[in-house]
mmCIF file of C-alpha atoms in Angstrom:
data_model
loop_
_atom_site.group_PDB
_atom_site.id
_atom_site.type_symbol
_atom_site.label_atom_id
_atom_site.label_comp_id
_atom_site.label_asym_id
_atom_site.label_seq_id
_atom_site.Cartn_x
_atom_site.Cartn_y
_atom_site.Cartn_z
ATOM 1 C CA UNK A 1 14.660 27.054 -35.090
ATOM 2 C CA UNK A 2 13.106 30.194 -36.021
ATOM 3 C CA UNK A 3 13.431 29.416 -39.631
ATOM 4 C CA UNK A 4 11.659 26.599 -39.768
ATOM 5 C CA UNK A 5 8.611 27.813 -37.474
ATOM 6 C CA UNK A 6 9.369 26.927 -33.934
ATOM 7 C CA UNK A 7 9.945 29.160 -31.353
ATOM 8 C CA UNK A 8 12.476 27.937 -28.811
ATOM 9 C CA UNK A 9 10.830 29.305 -25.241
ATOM 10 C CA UNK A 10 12.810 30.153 -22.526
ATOM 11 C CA UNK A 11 14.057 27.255 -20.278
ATOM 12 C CA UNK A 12 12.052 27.142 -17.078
ATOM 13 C CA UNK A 13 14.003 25.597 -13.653
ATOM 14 C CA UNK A 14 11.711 22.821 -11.885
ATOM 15 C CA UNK A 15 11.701 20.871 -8.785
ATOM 16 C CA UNK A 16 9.567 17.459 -9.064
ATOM 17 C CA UNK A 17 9.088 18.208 -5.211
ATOM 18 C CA UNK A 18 6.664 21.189 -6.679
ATOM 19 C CA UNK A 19 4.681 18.697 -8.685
ATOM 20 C CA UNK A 20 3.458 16.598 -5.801
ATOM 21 C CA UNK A 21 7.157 14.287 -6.293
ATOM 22 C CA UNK A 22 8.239 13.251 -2.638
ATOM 23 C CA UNK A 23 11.882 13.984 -4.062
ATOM 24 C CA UNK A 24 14.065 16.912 -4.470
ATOM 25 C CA UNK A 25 14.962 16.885 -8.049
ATOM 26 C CA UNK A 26 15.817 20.015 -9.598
ATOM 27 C CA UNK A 27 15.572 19.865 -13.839
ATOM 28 C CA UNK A 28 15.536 22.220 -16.862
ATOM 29 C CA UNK A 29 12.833 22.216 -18.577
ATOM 30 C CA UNK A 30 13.096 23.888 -22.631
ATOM 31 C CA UNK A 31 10.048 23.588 -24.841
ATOM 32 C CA UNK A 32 9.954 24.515 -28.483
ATOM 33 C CA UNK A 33 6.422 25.213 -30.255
ATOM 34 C CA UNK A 34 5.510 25.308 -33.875
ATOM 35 C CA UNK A 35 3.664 28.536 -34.713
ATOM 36 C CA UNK A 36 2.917 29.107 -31.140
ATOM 37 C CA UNK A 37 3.267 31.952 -28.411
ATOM 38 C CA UNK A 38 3.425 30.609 -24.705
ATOM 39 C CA UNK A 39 1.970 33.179 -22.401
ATOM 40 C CA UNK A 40 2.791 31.751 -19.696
ATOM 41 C CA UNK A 41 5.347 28.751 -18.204
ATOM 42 C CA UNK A 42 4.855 25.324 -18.791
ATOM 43 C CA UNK A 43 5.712 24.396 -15.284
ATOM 44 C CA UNK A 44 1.997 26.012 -14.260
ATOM 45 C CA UNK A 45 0.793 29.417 -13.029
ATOM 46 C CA UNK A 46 -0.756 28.394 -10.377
ATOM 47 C CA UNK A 47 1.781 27.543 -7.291
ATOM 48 C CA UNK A 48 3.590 24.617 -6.319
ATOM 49 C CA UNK A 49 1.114 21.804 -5.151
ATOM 50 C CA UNK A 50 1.790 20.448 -1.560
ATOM 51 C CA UNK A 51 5.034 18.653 -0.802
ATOM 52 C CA UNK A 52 4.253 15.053 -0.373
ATOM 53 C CA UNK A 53 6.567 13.452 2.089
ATOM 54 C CA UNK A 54 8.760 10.215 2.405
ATOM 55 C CA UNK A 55 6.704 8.956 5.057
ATOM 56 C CA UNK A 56 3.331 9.166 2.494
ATOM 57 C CA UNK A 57 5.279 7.311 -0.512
ATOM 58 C CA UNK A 58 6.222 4.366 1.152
ATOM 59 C CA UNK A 59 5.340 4.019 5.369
ATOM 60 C CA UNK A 60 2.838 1.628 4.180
ATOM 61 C CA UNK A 61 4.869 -1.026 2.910
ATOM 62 C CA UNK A 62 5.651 -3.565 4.681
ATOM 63 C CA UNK A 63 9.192 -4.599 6.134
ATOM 64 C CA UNK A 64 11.108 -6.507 3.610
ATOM 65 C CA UNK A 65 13.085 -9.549 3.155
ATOM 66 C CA UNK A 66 16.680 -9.625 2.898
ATOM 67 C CA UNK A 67 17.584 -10.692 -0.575
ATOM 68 C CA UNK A 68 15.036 -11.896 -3.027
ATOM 69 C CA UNK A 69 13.340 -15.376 -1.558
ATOM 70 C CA UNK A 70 11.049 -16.374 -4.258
ATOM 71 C CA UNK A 71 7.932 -16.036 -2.268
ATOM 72 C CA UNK A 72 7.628 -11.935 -1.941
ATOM 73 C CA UNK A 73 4.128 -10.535 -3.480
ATOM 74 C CA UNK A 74 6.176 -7.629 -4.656
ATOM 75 C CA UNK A 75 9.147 -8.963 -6.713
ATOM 76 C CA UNK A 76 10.361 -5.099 -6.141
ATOM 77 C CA UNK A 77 10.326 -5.136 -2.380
ATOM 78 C CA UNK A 78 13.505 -6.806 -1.274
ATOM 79 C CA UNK A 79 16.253 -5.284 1.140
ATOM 80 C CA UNK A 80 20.073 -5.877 -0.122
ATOM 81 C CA UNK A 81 22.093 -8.030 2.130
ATOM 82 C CA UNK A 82 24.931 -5.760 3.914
ATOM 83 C CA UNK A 83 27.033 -7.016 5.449
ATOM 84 C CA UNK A 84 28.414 -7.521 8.842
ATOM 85 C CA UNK A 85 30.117 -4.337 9.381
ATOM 86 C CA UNK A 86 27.931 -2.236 7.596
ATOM 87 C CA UNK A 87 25.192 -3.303 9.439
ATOM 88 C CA UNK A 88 27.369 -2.400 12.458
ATOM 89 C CA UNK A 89 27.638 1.081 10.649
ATOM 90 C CA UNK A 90 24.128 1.398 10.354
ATOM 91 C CA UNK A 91 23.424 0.959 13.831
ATOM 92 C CA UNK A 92 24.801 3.727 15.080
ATOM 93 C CA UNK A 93 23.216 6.191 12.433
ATOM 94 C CA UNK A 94 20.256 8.143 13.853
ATOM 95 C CA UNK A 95 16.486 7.682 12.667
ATOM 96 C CA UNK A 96 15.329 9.873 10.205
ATOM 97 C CA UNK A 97 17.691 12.164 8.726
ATOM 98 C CA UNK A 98 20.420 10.637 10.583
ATOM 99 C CA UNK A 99 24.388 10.817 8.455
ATOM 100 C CA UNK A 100 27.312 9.233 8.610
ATOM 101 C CA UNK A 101 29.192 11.968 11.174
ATOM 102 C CA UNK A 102 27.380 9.557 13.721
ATOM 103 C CA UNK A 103 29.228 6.285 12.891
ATOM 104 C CA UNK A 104 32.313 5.813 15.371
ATOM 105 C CA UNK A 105 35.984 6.445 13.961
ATOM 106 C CA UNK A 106 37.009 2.584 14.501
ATOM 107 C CA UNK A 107 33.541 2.031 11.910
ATOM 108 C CA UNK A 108 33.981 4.308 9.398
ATOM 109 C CA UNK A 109 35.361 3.492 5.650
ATOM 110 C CA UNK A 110 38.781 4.514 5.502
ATOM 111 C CA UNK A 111 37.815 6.550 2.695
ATOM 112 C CA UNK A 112 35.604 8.649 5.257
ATOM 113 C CA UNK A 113 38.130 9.189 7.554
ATOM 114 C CA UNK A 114 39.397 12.498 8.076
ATOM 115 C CA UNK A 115 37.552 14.088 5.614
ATOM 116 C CA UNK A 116 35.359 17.113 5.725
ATOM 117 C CA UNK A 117 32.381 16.120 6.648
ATOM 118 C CA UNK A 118 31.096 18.204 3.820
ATOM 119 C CA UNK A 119 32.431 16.120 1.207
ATOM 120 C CA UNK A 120 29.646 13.703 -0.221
ATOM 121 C CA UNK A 121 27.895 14.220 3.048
ATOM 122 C CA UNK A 122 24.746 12.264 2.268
ATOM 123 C CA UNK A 123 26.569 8.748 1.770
ATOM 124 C CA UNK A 124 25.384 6.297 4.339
ATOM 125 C CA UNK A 125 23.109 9.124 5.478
ATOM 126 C CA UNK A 126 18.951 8.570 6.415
ATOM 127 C CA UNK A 127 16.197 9.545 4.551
ATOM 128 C CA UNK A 128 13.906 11.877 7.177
ATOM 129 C CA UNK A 129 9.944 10.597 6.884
ATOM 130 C CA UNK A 130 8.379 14.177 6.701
ATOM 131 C CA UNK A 131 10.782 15.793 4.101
ATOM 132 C CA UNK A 132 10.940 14.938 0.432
ATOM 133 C CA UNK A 133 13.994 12.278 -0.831
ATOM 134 C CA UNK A 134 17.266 13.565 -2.067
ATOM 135 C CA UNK A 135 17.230 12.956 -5.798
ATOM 136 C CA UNK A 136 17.694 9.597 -6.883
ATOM 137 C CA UNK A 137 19.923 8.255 -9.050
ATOM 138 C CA UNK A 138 21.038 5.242 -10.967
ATOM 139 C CA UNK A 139 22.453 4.344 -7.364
ATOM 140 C CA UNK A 140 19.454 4.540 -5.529
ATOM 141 C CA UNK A 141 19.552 1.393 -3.394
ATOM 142 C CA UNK A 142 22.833 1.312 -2.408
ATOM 143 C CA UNK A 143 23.175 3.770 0.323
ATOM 144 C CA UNK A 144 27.355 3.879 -0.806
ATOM 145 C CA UNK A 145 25.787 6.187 -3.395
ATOM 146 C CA UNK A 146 24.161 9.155 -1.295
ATOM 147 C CA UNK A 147 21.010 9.283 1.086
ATOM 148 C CA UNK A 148 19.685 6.188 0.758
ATOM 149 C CA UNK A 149 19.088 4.705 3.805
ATOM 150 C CA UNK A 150 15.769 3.594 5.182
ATOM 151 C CA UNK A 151 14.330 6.151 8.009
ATOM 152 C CA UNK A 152 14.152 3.770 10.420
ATOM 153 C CA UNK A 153 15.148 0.661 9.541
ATOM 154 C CA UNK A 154 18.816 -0.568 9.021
ATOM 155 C CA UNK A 155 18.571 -1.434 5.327
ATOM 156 C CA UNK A 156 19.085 0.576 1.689
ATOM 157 C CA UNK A 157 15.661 1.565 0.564
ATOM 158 C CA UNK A 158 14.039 -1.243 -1.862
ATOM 159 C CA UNK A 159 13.761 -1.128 -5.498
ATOM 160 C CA UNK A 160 9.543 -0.573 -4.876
ATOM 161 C CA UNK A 161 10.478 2.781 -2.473
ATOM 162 C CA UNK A 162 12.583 3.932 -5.117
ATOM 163 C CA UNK A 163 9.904 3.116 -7.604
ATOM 164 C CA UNK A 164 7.727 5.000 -5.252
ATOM 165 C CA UNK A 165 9.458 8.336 -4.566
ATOM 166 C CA UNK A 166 9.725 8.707 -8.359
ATOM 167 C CA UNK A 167 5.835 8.136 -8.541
ATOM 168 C CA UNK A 168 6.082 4.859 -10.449
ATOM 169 C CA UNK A 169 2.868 3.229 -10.095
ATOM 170 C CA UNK A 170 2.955 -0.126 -8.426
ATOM 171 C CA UNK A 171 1.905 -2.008 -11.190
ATOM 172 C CA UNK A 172 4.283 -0.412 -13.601
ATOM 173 C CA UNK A 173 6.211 -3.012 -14.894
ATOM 174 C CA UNK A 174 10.360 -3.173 -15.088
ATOM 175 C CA UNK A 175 12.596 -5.384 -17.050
ATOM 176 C CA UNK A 176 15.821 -7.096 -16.246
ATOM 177 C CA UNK A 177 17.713 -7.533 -13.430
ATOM 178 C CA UNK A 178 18.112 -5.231 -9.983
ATOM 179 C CA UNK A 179 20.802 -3.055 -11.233
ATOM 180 C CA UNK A 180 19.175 -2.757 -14.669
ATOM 181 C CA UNK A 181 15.456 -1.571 -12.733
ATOM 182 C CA UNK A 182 17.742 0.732 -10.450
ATOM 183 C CA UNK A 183 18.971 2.303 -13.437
ATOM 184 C CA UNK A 184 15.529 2.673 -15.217
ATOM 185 C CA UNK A 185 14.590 3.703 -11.650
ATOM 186 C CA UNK A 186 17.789 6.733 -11.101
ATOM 187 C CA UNK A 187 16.998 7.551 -14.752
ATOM 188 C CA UNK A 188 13.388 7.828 -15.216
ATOM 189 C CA UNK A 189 11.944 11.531 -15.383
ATOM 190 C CA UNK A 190 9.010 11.005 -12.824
ATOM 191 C CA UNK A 191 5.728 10.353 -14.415
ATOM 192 C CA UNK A 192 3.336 12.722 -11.656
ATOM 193 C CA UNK A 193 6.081 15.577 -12.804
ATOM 194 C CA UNK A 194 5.718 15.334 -16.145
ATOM 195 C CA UNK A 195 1.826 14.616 -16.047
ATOM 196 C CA UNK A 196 1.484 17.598 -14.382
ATOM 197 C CA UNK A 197 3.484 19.809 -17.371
ATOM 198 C CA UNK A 198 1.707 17.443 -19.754
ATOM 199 C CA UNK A 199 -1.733 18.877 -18.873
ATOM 200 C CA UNK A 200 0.055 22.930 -18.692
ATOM 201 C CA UNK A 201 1.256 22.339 -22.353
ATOM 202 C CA UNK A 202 -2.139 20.250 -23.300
ATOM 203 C CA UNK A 203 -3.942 23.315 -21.554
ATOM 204 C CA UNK A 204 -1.430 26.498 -23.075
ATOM 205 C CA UNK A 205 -1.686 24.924 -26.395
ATOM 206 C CA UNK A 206 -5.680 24.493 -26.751
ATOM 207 C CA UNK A 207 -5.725 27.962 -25.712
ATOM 208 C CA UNK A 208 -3.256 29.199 -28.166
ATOM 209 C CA UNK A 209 -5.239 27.484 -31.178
ATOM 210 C CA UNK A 210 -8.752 28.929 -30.075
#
């Protein structure tokens, strides 16, 4: 790229949970200039702002429906029907950071049993109010898929608490159906994270031309 003008920086390791994200979710971050000498990192020189929690993002919301009913104010805020036994499951899982270890043998998928408890430890496992989400991916709502469990209620989070702990605004509009939103949700880089490097490179780069 140097022959052509651009210097290629050197990548800088980020947590969103730095940015004021209330979600662990650790990316690289590789920025190439034209003509320009970055004195400093993109990601800020001036500390991590303060963690915002789970219990910030979305305590306020209220309980949801089970299953879309036509009638919510928040087309976004809808819990997935479980079923029967995995609403059994949930049950026994403790509040707030609770995991699956808790679930009783006779419960468990047979997939689970048996297994180090180490291996994909967060499916079926609580997300704890005053600690930052686990990152969230395309599976976000379906707590099959990792940490993604309500903190205290029995119930995957909602498509608008996903939205939330990747700092979607609530009037930020999605397309398509729930899986397709999940995926735009899991996928999405979130938008406080890269506002935040958006105003370091708007700031490093003003400098560098004066």
């Amino acid at each position: 790229m140097n022959d052509i003008g651009y210097r290629l920086e050197n990548p800088e390791q980020v947590d969103a949970a730095q940015f004021g994200v209330p979600q662990r979710r650790q990316r690289i971050i590789l920025v190439a200039a034209l003509n320009t000498l970055f004195k400093e990192p993109v990601s800020g020189s001036d500390g991590p702002r303060a963690t915002k929690t789970v219990r910030e993002a979305i305590s306020d919301l209220p309980i949801p429906a089970i299953g879309r009913t036509g009638k919510e104010s928040d087309l976004l805020h809808f819990a997935r029907r479980h079923s029967p036994i995995t609403l059994q499951r949930l049950k026994h899982i403790p509040k707030n950071g609770g995991s699956r270890s808790s679930i009783p043998l006779a419960l468990q998928l047979e997939c689970h049993r048996g297994k180090n408890k180490n291996s994909f430890p967060d499916t079926y496992g609580r997300m704890s109010w005053d600690d930052v989400a686990p990152t969230l991916t395309t599976g976000c709502t379906d707590l099959t898929k990792g940490r993604y469990v309500h903190p205290e209620q029995d119930r995957a989070i909602t498509l608008r608490e996903a939205a939330r702990l990747q700092t979607f605004p609530d009037d930020y509009i999605f397309k398509g159906n729930s899986g397709q939103i999940a995926t735009q949700i899991g996928n999405a880089v979130p938008p406080e994270m890269m506002a935040a490097i958006g105003r370091n490179l708007y700031r490093i780069l003003n400098s560098a031309v004066r």
